PDB file of C-alpha atoms and ligand atoms in Angstrom:
ATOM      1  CA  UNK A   1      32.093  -4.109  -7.170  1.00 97.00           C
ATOM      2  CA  UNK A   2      29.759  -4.477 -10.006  1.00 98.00           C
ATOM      3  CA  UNK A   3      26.073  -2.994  -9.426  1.00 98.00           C
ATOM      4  CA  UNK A   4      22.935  -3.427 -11.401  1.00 98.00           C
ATOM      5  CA  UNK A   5      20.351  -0.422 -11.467  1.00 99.00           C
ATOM      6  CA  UNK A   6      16.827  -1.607 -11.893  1.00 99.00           C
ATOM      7  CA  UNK A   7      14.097   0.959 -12.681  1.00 98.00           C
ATOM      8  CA  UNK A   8      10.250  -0.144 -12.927  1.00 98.00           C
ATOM      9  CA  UNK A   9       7.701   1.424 -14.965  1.00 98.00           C
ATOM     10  CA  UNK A  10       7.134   4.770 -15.624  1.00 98.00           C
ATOM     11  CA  UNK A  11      10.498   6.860 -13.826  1.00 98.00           C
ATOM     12  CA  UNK A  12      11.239   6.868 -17.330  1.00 98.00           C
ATOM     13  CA  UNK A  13       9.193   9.870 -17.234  1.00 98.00           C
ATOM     14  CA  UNK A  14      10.551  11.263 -13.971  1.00 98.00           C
ATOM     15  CA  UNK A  15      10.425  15.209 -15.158  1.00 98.00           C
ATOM     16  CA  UNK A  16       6.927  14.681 -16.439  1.00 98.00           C
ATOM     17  CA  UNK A  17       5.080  12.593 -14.454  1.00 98.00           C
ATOM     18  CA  UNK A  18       3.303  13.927 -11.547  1.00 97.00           C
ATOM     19  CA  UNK A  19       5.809  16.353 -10.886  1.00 97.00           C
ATOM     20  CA  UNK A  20       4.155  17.650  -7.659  1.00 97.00           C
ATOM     21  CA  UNK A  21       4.267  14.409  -6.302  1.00 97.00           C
ATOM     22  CA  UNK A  22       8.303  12.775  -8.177  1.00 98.00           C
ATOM     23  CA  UNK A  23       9.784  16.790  -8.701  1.00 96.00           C
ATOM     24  CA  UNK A  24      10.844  17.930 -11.728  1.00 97.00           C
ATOM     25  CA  UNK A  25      14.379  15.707 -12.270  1.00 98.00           C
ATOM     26  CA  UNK A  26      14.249  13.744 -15.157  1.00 98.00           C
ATOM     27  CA  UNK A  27      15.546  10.215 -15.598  1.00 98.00           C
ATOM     28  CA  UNK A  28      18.773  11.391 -16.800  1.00 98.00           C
ATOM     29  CA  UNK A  29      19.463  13.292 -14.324  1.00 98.00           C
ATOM     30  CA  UNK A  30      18.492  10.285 -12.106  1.00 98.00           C
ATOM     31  CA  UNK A  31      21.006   8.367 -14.007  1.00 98.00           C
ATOM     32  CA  UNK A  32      23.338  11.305 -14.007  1.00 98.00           C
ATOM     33  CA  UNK A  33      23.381  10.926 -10.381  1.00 98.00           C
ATOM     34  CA  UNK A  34      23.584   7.435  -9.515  1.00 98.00           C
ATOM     35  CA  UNK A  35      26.688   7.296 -11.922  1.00 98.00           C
ATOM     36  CA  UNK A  36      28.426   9.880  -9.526  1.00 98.00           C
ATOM     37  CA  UNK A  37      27.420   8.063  -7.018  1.00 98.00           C
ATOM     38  CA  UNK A  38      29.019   5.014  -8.049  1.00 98.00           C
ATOM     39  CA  UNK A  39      32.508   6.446  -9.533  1.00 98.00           C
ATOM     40  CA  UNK A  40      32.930   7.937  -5.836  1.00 98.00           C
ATOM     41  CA  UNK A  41      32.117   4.329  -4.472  1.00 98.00           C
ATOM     42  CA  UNK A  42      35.008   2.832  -7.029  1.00 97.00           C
ATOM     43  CA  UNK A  43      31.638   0.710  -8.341  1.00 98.00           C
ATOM     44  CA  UNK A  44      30.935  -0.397 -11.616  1.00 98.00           C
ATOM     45  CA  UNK A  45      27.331   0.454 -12.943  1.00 98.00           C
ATOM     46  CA  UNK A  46      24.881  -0.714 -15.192  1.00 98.00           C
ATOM     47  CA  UNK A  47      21.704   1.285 -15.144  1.00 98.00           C
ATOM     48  CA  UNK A  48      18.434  -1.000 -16.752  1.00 99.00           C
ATOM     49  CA  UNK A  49      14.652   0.636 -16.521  1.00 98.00           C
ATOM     50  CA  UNK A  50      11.398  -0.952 -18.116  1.00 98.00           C
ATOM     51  CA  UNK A  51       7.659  -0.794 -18.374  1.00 98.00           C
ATOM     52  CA  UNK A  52       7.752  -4.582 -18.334  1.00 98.00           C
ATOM     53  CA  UNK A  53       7.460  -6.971 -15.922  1.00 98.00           C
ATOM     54  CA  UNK A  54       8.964 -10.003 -17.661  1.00 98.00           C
ATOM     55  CA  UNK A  55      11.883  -7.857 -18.989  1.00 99.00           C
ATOM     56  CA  UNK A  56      12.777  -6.893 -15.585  1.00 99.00           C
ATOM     57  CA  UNK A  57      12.724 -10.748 -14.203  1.00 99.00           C
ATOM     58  CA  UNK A  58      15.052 -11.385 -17.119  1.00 99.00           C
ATOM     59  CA  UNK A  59      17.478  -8.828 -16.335  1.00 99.00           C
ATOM     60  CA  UNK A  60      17.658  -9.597 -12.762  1.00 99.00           C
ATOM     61  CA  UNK A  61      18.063 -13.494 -13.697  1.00 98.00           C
ATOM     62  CA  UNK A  62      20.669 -11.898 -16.246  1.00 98.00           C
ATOM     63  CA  UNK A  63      22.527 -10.847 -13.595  1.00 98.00           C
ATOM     64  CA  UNK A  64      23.208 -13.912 -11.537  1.00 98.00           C
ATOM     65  CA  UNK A  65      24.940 -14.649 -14.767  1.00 98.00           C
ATOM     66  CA  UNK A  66      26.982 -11.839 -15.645  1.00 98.00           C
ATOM     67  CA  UNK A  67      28.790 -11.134 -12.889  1.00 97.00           C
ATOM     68  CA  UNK A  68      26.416  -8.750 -10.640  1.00 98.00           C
ATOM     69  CA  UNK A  69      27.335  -8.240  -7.139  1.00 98.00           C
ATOM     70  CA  UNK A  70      24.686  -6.561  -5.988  1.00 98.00           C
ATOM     71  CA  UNK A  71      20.974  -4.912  -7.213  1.00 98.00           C
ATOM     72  CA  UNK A  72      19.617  -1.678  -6.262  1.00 99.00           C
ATOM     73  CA  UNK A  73      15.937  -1.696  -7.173  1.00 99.00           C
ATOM     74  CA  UNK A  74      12.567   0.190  -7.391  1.00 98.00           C
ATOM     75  CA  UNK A  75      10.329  -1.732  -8.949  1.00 98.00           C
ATOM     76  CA  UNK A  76       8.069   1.471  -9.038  1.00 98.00           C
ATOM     77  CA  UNK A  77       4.040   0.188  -9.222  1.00 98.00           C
ATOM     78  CA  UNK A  78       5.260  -3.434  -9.340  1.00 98.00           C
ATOM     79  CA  UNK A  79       6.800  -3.469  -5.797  1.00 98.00           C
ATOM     80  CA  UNK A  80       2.865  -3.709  -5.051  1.00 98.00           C
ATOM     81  CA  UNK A  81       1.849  -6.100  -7.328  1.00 98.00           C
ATOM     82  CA  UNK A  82       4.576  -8.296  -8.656  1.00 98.00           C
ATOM     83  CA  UNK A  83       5.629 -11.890  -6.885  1.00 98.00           C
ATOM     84  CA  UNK A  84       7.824 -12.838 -10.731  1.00 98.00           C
ATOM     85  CA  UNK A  85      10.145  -9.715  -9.421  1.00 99.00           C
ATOM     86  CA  UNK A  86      10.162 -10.874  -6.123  1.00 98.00           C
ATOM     87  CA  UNK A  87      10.818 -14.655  -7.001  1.00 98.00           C
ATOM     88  CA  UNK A  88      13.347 -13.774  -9.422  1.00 99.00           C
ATOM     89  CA  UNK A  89      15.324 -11.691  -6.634  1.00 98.00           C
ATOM     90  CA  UNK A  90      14.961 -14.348  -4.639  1.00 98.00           C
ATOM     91  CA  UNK A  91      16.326 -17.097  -7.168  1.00 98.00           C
ATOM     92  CA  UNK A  92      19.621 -15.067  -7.734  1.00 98.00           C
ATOM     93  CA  UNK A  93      20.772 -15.146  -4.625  1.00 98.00           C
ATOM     94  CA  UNK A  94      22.570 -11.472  -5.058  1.00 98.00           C
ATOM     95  CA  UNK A  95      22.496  -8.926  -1.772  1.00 98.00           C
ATOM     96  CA  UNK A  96      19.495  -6.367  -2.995  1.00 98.00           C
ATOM     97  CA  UNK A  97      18.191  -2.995  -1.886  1.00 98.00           C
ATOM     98  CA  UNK A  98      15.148  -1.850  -1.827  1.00 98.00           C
ATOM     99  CA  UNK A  99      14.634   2.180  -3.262  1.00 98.00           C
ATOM    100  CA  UNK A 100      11.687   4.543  -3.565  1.00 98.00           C
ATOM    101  CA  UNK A 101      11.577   8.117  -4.629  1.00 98.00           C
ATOM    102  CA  UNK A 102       8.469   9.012  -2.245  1.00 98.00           C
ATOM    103  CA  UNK A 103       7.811   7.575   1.345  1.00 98.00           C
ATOM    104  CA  UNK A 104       5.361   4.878   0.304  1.00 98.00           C
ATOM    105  CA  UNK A 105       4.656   4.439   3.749  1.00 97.00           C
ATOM    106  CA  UNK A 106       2.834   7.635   4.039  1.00 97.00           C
ATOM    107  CA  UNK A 107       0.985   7.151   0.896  1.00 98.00           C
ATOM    108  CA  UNK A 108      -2.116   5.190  -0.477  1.00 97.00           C
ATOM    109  CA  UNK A 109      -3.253   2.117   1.114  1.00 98.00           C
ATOM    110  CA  UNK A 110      -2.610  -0.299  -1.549  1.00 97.00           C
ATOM    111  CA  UNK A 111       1.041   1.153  -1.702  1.00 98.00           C
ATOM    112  CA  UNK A 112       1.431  -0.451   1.432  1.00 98.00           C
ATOM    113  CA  UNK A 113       2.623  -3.786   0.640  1.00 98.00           C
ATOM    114  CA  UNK A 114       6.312  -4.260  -1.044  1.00 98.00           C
ATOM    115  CA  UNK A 115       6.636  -7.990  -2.598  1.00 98.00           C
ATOM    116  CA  UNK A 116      10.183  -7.320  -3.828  1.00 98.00           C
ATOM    117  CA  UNK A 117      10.837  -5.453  -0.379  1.00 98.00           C
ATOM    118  CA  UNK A 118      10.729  -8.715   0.776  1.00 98.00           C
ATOM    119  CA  UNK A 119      14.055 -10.393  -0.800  1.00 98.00           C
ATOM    120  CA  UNK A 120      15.972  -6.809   0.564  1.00 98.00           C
ATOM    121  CA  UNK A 121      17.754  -6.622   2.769  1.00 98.00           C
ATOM    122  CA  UNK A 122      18.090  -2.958   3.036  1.00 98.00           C
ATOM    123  CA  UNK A 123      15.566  -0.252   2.259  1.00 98.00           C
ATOM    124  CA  UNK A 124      15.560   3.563   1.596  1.00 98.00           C
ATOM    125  CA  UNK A 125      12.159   4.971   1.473  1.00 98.00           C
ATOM    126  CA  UNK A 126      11.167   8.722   0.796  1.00 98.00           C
ATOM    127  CA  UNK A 127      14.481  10.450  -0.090  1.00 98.00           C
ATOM    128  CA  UNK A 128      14.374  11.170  -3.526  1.00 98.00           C
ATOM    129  CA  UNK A 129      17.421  10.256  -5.805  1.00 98.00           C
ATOM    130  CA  UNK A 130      19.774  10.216  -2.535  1.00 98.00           C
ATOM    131  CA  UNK A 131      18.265   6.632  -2.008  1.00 98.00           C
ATOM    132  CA  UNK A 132      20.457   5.274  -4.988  1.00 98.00           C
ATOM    133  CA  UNK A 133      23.224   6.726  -3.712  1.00 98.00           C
ATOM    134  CA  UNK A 134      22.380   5.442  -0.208  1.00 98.00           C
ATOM    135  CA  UNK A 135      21.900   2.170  -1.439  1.00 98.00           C
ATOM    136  CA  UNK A 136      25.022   1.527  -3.253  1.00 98.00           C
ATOM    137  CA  UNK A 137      26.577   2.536  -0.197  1.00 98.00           C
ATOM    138  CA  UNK A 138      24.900  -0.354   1.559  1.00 98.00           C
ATOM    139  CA  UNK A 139      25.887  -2.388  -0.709  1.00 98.00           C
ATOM    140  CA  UNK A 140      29.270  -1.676  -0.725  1.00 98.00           C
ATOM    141  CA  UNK A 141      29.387  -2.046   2.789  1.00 96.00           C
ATOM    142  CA  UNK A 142      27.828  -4.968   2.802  1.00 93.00           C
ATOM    143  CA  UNK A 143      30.323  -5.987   0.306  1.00 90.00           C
ATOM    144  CA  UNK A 144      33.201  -5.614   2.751  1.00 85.00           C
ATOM    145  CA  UNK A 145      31.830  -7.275   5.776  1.00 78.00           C
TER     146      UNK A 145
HETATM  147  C1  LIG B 201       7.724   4.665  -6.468  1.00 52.24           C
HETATM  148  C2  LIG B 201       6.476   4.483  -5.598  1.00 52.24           C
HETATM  149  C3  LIG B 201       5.497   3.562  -6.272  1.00 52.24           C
HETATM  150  O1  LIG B 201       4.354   3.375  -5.446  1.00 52.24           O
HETATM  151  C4  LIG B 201       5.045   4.158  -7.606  1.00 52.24           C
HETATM  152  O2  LIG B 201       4.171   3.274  -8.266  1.00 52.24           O
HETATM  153  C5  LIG B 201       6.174   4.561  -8.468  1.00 52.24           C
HETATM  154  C6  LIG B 201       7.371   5.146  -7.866  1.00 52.24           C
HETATM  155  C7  LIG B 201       8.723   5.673  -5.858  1.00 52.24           C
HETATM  156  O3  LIG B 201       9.862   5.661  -6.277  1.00 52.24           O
HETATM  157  O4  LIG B 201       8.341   6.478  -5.001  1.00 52.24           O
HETATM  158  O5  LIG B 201       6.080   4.501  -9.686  1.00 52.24           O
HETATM  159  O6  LIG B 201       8.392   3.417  -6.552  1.00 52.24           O
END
């Protein structure tokens, strides 16, 4: 099964930013992890983060085109913000989960609405770099049934 990765702005600087809050993991080691992930899933990967809105519409139209099976996404601040992301999830058609590092649910009021939680179908909220993992699962399983 062929996955596509999509990171929102700033867990580029997982390790940096806001440590207290993210840990102290940086992105490669978030990448690091969702690769192991999917070689023990038998999935191909591609992993894709950006600071930018419109690049990440494009990759996820991208990937009704290239063969994608299936996204695993955290939009990061856009989830909050951005209806492009959650048309463009929307206008691929592809299965999609939903991923955050922190339980947004417990956090700041205007982290309370997800637009691109709402073309998932599956979300995993709050449990740090596991979530991937989790998620790829789900879609794997979601795959087979
Ligand atoms: C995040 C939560 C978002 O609210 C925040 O803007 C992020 C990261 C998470 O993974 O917990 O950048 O998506």
């Amino acid at each position: 099964m062929k996955l596509l990765i999509v990171n929102g702005p700033n867990l580029n600087l997982l390790g940096i930013r806001e440590k207290h809050i993210y840990g102290d993991r940086d992105y490669d080691a978030l990448c690091a992890c969702i690769r192991a992930g999917a070689e023990k899933l038998g999935c191909e990967v591609e992993l894709f983060q950006s600071n930018h809105e419109g690049a990440i519409v494009d990759r996820i139209q991208q990937a009704y085109f290239d063969g994608t099976e299936g996204i695993v996404i955290n939009p990061a601040a856009y989830t909050h913000t951005s209806v492009a992301i959650l048309d463009a999830l929307k206008a691929v058609q592809l299965p999609a989960a939903e991923v955050h590092l922190t339980d947004v649910t417990h956090r700041e009021p205007f982290r309370q609405i997800s637009y691109a939680g709402m073309a998932c179908e599956a979300h995993f909220i709050g449990l740090g770099f596991e979530g991937y993992v989790k998620a790829m699962e789900w879609l794997v399983g979601h795959h087979k049934s």
